[in-house]
mmCIF file of C-alpha atoms in Angstrom:
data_model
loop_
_atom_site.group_PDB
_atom_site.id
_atom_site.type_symbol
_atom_site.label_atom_id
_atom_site.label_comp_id
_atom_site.label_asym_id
_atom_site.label_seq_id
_atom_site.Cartn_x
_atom_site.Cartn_y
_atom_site.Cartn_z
ATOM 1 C CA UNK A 1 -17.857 34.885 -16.033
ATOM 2 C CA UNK A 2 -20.469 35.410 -13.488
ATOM 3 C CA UNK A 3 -19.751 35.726 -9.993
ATOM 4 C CA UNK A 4 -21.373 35.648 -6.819
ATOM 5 C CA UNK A 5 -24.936 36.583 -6.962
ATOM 6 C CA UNK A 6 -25.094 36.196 -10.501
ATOM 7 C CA UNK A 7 -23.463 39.636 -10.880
ATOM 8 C CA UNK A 8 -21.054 39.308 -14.470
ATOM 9 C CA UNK A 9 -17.219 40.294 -14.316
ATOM 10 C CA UNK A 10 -15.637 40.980 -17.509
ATOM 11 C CA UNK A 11 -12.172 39.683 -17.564
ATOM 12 C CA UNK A 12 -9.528 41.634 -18.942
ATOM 13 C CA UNK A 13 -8.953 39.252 -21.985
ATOM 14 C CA UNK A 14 -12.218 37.171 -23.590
ATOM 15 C CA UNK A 15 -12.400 34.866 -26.054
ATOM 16 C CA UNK A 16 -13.814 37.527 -28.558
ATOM 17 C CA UNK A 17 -11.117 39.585 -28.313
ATOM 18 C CA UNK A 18 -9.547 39.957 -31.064
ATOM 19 C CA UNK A 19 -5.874 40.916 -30.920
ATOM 20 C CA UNK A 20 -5.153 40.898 -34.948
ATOM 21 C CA UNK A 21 -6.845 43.813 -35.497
ATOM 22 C CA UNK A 22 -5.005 46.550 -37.008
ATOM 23 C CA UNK A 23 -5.781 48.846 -34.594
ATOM 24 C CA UNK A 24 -4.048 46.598 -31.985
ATOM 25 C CA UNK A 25 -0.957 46.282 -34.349
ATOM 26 C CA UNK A 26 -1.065 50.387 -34.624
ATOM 27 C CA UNK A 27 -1.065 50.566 -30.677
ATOM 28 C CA UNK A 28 1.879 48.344 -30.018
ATOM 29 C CA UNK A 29 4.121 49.998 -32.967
ATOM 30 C CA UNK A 30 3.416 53.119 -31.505
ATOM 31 C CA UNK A 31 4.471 51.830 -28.237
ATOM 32 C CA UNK A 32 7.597 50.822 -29.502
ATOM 33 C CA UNK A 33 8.443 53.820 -31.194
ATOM 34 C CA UNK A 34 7.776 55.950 -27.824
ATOM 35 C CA UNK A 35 9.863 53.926 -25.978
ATOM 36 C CA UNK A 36 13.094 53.903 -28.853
ATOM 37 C CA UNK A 37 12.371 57.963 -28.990
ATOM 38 C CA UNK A 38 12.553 58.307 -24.976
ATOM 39 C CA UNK A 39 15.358 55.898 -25.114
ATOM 40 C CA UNK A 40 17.302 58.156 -28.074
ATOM 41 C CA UNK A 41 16.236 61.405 -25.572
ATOM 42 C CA UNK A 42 18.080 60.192 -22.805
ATOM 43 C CA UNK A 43 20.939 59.059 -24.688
ATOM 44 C CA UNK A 44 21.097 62.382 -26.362
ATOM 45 C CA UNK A 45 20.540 63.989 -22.716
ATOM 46 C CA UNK A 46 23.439 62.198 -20.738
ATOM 47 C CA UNK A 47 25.598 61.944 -23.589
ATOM 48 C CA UNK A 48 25.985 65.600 -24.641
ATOM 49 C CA UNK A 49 25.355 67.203 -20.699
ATOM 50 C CA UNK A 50 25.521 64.656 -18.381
ATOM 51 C CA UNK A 51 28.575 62.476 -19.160
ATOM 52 C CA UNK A 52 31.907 63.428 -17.475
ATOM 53 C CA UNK A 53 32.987 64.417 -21.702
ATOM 54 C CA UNK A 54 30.452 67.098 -21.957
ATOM 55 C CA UNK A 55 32.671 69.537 -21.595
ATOM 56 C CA UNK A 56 35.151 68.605 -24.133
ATOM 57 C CA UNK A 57 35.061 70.291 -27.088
ATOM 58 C CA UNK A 58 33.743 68.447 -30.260
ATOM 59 C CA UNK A 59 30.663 68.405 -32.621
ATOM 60 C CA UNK A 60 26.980 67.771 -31.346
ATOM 61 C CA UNK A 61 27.210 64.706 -33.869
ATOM 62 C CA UNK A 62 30.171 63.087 -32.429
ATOM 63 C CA UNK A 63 29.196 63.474 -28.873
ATOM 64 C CA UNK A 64 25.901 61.398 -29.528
ATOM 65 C CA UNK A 65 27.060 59.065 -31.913
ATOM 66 C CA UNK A 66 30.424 57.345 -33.202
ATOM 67 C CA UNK A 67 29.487 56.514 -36.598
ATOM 68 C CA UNK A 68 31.467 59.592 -38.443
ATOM 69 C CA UNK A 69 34.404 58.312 -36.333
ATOM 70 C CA UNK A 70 33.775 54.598 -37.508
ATOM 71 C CA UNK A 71 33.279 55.772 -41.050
ATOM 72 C CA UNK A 72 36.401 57.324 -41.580
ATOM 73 C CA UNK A 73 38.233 54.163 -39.691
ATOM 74 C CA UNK A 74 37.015 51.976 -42.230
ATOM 75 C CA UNK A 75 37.786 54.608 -45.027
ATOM 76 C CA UNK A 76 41.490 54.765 -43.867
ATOM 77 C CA UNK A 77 40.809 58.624 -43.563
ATOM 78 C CA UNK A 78 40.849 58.687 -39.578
ATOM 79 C CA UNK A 79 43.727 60.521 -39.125
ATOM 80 C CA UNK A 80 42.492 63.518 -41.610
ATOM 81 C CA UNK A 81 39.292 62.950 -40.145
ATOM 82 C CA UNK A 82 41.150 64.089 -36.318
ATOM 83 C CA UNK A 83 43.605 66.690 -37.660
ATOM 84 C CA UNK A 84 40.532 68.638 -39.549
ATOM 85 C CA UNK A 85 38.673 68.190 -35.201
ATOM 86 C CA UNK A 86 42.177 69.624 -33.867
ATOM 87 C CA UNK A 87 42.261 72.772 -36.296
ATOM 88 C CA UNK A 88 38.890 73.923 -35.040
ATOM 89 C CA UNK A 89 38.601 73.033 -31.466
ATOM 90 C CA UNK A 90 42.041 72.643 -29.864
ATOM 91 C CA UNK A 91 44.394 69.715 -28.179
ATOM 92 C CA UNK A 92 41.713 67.898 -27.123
ATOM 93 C CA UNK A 93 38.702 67.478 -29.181
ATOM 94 C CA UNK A 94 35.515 64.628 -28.585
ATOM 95 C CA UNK A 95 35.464 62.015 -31.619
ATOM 96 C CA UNK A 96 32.605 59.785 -29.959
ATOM 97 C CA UNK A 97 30.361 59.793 -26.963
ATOM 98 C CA UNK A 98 33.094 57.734 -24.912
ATOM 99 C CA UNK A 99 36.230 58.916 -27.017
ATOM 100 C CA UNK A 100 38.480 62.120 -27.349
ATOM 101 C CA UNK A 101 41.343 62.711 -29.199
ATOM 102 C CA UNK A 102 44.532 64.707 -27.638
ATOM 103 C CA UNK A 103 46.883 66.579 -29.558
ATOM 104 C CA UNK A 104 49.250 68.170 -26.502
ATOM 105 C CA UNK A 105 52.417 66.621 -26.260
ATOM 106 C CA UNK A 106 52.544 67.073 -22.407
ATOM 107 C CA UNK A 107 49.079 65.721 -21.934
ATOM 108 C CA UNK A 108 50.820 62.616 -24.137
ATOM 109 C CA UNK A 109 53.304 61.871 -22.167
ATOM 110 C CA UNK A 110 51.210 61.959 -18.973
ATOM 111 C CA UNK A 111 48.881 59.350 -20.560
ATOM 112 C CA UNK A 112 51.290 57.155 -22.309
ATOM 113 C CA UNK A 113 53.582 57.519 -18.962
ATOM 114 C CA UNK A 114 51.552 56.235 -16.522
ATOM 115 C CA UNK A 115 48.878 53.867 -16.009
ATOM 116 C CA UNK A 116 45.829 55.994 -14.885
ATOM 117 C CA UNK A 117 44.787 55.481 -17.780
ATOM 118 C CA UNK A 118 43.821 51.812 -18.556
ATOM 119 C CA UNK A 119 43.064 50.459 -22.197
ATOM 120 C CA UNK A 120 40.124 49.220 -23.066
ATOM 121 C CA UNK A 121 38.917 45.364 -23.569
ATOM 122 C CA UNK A 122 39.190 45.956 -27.611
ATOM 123 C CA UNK A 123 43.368 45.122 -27.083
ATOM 124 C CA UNK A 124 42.953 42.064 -25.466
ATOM 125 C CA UNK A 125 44.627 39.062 -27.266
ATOM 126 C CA UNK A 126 42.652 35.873 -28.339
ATOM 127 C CA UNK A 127 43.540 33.530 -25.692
ATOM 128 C CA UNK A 128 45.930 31.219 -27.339
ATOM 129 C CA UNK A 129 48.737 34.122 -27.468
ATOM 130 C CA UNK A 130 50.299 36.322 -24.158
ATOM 131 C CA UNK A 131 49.867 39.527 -23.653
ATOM 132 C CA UNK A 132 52.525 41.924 -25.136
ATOM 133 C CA UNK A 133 53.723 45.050 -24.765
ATOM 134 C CA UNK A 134 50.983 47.060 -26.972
ATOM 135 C CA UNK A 135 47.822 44.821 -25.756
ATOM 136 C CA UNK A 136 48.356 44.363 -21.988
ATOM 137 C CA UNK A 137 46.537 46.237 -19.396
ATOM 138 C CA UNK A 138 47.944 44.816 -16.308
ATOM 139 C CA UNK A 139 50.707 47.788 -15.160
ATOM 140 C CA UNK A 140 52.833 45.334 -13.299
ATOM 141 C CA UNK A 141 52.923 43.157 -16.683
ATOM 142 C CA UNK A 142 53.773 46.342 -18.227
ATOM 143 C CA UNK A 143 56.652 47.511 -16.105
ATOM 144 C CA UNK A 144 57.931 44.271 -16.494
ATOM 145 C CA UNK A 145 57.977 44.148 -19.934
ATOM 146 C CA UNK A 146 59.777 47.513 -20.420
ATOM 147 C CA UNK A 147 62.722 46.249 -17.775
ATOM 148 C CA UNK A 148 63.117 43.148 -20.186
ATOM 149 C CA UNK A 149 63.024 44.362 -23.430
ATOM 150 C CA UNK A 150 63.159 48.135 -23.027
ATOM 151 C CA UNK A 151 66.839 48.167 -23.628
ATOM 152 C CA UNK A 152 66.302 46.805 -26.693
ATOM 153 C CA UNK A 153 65.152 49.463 -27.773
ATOM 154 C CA UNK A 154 66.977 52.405 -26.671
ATOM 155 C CA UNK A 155 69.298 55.171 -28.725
ATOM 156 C CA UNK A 156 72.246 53.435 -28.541
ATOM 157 C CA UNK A 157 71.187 50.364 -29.742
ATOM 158 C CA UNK A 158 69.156 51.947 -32.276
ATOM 159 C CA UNK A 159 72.412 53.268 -33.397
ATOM 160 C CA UNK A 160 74.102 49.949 -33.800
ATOM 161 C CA UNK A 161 71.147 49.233 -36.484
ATOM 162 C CA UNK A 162 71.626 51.817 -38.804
ATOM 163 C CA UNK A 163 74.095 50.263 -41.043
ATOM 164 C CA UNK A 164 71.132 47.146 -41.340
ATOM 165 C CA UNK A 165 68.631 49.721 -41.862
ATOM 166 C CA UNK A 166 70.379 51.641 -44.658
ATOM 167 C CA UNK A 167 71.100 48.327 -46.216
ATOM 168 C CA UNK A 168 67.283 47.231 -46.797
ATOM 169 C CA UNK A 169 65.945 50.387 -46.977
ATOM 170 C CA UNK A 170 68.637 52.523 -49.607
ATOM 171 C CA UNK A 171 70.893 49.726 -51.112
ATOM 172 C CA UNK A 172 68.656 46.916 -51.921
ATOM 173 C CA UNK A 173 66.324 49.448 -52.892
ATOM 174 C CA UNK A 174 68.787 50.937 -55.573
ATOM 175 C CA UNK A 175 70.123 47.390 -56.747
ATOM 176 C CA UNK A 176 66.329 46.439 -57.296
ATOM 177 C CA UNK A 177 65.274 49.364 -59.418
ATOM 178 C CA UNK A 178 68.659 48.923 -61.089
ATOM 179 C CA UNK A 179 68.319 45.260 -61.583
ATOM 180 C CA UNK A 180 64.204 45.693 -63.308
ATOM 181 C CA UNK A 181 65.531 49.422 -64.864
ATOM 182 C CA UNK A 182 62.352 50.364 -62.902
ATOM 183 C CA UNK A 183 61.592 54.257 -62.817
ATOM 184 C CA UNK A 184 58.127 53.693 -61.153
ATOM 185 C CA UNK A 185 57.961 52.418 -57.604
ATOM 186 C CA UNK A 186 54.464 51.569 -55.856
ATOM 187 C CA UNK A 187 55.125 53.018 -52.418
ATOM 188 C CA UNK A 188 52.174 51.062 -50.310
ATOM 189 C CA UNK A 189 53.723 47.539 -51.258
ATOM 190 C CA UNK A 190 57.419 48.202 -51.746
ATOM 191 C CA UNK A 191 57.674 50.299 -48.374
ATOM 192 C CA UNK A 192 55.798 47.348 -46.735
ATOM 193 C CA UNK A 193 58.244 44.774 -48.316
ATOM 194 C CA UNK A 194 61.138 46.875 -47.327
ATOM 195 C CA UNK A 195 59.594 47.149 -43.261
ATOM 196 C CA UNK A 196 59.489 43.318 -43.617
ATOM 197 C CA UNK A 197 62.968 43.037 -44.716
ATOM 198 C CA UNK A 198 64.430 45.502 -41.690
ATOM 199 C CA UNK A 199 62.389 43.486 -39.272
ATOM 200 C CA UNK A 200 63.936 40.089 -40.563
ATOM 201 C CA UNK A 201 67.339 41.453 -39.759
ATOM 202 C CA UNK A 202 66.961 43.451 -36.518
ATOM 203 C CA UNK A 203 64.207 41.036 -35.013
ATOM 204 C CA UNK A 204 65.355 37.221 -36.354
ATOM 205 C CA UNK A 205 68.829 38.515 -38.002
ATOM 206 C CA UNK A 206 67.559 36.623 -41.073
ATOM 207 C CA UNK A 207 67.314 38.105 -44.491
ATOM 208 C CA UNK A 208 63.793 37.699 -45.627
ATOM 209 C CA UNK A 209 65.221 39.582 -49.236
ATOM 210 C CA UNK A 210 60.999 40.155 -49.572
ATOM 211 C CA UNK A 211 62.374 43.205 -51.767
ATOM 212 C CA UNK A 212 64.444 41.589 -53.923
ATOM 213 C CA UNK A 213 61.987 38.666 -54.284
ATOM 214 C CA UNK A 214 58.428 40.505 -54.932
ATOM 215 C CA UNK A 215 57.362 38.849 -51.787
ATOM 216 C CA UNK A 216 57.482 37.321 -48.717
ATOM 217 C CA UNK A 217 54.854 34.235 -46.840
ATOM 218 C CA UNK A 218 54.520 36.706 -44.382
ATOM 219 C CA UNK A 219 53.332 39.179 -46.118
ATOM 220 C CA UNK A 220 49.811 37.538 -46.786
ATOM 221 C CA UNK A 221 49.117 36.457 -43.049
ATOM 222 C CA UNK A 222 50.242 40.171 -41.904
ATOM 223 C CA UNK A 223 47.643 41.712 -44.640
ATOM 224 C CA UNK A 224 44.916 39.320 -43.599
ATOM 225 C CA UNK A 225 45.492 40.294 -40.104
ATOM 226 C CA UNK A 226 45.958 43.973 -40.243
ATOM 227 C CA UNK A 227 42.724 44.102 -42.418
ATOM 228 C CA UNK A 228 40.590 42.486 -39.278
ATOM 229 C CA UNK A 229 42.018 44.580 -37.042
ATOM 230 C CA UNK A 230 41.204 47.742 -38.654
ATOM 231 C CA UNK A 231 37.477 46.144 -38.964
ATOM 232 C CA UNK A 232 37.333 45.094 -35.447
ATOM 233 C CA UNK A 233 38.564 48.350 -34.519
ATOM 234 C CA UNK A 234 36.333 50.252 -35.783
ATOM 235 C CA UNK A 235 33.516 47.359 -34.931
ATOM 236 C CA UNK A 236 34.321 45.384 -31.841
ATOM 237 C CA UNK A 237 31.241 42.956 -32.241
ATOM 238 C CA UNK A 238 32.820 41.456 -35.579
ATOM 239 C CA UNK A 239 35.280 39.784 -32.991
ATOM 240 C CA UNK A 240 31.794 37.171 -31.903
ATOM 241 C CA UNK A 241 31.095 36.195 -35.479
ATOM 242 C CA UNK A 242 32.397 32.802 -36.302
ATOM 243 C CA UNK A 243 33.897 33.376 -39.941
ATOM 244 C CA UNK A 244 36.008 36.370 -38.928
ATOM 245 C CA UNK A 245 37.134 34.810 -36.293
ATOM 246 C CA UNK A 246 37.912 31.720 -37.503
ATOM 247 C CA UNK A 247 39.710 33.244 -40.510
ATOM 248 C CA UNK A 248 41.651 35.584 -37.849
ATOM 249 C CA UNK A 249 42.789 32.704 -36.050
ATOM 250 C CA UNK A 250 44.160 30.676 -38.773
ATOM 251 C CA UNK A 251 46.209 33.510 -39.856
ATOM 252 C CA UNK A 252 47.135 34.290 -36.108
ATOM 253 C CA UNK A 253 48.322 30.520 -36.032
ATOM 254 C CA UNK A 254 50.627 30.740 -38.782
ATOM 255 C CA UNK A 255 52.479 33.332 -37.259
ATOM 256 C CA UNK A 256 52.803 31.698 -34.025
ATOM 257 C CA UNK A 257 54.331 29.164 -36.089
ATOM 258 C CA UNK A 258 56.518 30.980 -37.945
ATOM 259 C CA UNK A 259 57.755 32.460 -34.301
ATOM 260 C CA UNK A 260 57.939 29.276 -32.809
ATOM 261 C CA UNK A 261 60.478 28.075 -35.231
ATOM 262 C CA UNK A 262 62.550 30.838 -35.525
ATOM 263 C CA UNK A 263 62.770 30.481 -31.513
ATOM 264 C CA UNK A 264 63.524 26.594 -32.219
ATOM 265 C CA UNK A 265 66.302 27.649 -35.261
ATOM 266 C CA UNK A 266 67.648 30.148 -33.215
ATOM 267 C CA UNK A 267 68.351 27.969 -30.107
ATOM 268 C CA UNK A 268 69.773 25.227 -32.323
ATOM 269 C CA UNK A 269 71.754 27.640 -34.123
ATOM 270 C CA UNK A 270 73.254 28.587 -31.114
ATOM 271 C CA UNK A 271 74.224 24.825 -29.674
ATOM 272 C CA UNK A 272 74.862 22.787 -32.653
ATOM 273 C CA UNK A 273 77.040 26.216 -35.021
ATOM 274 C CA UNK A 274 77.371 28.820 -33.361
ATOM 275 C CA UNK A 275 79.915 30.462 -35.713
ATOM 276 C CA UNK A 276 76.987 30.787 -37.858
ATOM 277 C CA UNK A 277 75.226 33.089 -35.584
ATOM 278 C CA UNK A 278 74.493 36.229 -35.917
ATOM 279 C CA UNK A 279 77.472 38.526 -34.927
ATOM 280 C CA UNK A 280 75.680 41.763 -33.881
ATOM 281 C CA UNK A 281 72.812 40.408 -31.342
ATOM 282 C CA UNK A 282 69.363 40.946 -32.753
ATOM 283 C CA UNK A 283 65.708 41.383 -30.803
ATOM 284 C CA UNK A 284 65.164 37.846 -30.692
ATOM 285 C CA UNK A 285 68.326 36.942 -29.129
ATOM 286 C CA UNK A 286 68.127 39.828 -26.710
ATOM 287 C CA UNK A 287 64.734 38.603 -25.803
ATOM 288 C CA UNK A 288 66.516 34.710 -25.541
ATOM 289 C CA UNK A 289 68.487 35.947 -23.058
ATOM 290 C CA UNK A 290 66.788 38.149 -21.087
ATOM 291 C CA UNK A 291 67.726 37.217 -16.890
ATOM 292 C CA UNK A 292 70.127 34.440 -18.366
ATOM 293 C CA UNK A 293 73.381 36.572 -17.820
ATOM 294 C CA UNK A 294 75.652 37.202 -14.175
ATOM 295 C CA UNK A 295 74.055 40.294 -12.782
ATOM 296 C CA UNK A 296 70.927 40.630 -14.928
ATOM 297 C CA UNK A 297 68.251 40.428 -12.415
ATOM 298 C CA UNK A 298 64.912 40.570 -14.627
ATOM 299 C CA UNK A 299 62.776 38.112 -14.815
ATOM 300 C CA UNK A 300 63.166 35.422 -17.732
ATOM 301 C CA UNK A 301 60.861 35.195 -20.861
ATOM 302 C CA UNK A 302 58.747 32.112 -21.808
ATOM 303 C CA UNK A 303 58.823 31.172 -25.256
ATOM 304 C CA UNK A 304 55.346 32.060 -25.353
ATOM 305 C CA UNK A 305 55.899 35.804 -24.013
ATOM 306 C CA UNK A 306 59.196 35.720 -26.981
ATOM 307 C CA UNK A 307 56.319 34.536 -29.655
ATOM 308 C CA UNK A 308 53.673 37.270 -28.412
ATOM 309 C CA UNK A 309 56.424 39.911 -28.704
ATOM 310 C CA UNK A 310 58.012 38.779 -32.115
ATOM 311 C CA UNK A 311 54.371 38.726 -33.178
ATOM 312 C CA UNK A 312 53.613 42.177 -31.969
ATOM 313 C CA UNK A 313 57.723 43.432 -33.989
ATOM 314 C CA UNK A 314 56.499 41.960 -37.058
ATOM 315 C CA UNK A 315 52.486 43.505 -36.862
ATOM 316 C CA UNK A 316 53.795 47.313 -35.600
ATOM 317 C CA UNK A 317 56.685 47.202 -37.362
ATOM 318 C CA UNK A 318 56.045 46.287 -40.624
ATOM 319 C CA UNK A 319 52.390 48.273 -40.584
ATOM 320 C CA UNK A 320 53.047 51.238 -39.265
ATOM 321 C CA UNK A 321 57.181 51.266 -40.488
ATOM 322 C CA UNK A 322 55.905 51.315 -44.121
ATOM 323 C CA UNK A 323 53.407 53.736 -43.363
#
């Protein structure tokens, strides 16, 4: 290019240059691999003595990185993975860079008791279901919910159940291993089966008999659905990928289903025989008539806040019952 008075300007880029040289290749790999190793430094920097959690106690590892935490998730050895943290470094021990795990039954109760502590985005709901009691983070939604359905769960009424528990979890036990003059019992499936059958009669007063049958419908879309959430748990990005998704929500749609009707039997129970109801009232008549009595003041439940909580009774209950 030559300017004025004929003196000549290089440009910066000419037409001979030739940018598919090796050496130019060499140059911009390197500069990529400076910037990812300054980008690692300050992770490892701020992560292990700048974040608020450096002075938790925990492993250099897990204080830069969650995959060990992750790993043992998806191996279904978390829990082993936590007790072997609390043995050497105390109540409250750092699993991840963002994460710690408590083990002081005061600190517990604090946390679980009060809502300075907010969940995270991971237990929000896929839109086409309420929140619940485990996945909301609102604490007005939450206080609500224990006024309405608290009651259902406390000692006394717990007491009332016994007699159902004992029934699916002792005597149809007994009369099925008598029956199939079993003397081997595969704990992971028949507990599960058992969990379903308790939650049939305390949450739709229906006997499911999933024990006496081998099986249940349910039992599928509550596998299906406890397997994604133990991958999305330990992955939260799986949530955004089509298949999983879609697979999630066809599963998540049968159980709506399934709650819907039991809603629709229930209330057509009631109207068209009600000698045929149940006589000892179960979650999901509790929940029907939340607010709906002289002098009870809470607020009443949609059917869609009924489904989200029958939902939620069958997931936590039959998971972590058979457990």
């Amino acid at each position: 290019m030559n300017g004025a008075g004929g003196n000549s300007t290089r440009l910066l880029f000419d037409d001979d240059d030739d940018f598919n040289t090796p050496t130019y290749l060499a140059s911009i790999m390197y500069s990529f691999a400076a910037l990812t190793a300054v980008l690692l430094a300050f992770k490892v920097l701020y992560e292990r003595w700048i974040t608020p959690l450096s002075h938790v106690p925990g492993r250099f590892l897990h204080s830069v990185s969650s995959i060990p935490m992750r790993y043992n998730m998806i191996r279904g050895s978390l829990p082993h993975f936590l007790l072997s943290l609390h043995q050497q470094y105390g109540p409250i021990v750092r699993i991840a860079p963002q994460r710690v795990s408590i083990a002081d039954p005061a600190m517990l109760k604090h946390v679980l008791g009060s809502h300075t502590f907010s969940k995270t985005p991971s237990y929000d709901m896929p839109s086409s279901l309420e929140p619940n009691t485990f996945s909301t983070r609102q604490g007005e939604l939450s206080d609500q919910r224990r006024r309405q359905i608290g009651p259902n769960f406390s000692h006394r009424h717990l007491a009332q159940m016994e007699e159902r528990v004992a029934r699916y979890a002792v005597f149809n036990l007994r009369d099925v291993l008598a029956r199939d003059g079993q003397h081997a019992f595969q704990y992971n499936r028949g507990f599960s089966l058992i969990a379903l059958d308790i939650i049939g009669s305390l949450g739709f007063g229906r006997d499911f008999d999933a024990l006496r049958n081998g099986g249940h419908e349910m039992v599928g879309h509550l596998q299906k659905i406890r397997v994604f959430n133990y991958i999305t748990m330990a992955f939260p990005w799986f949530k955004k990928l089509p298949n999983l998704l879609g697979r999630r929500m066809g599963t998540l749609y049968a159980l709506i289903d399934f709650a819907r009707n039991a809603i629709d039997r229930r209330r057509h129970l009631i109207s068209e025989q009600p000698s045929e109801a149940p006589k000892q009232p179960d979650l999901l008549q509790m929940m029907l008539d939340v607010g709906r009595s002289e002098g009870d003041r809470r607020q009443t439940m949609t059917d869609a806040q009924i489904v989200s909580e029958t939902i939620l009774n069958l997931l936590a209950g039959v998971d972590t019952t058979s457990v």
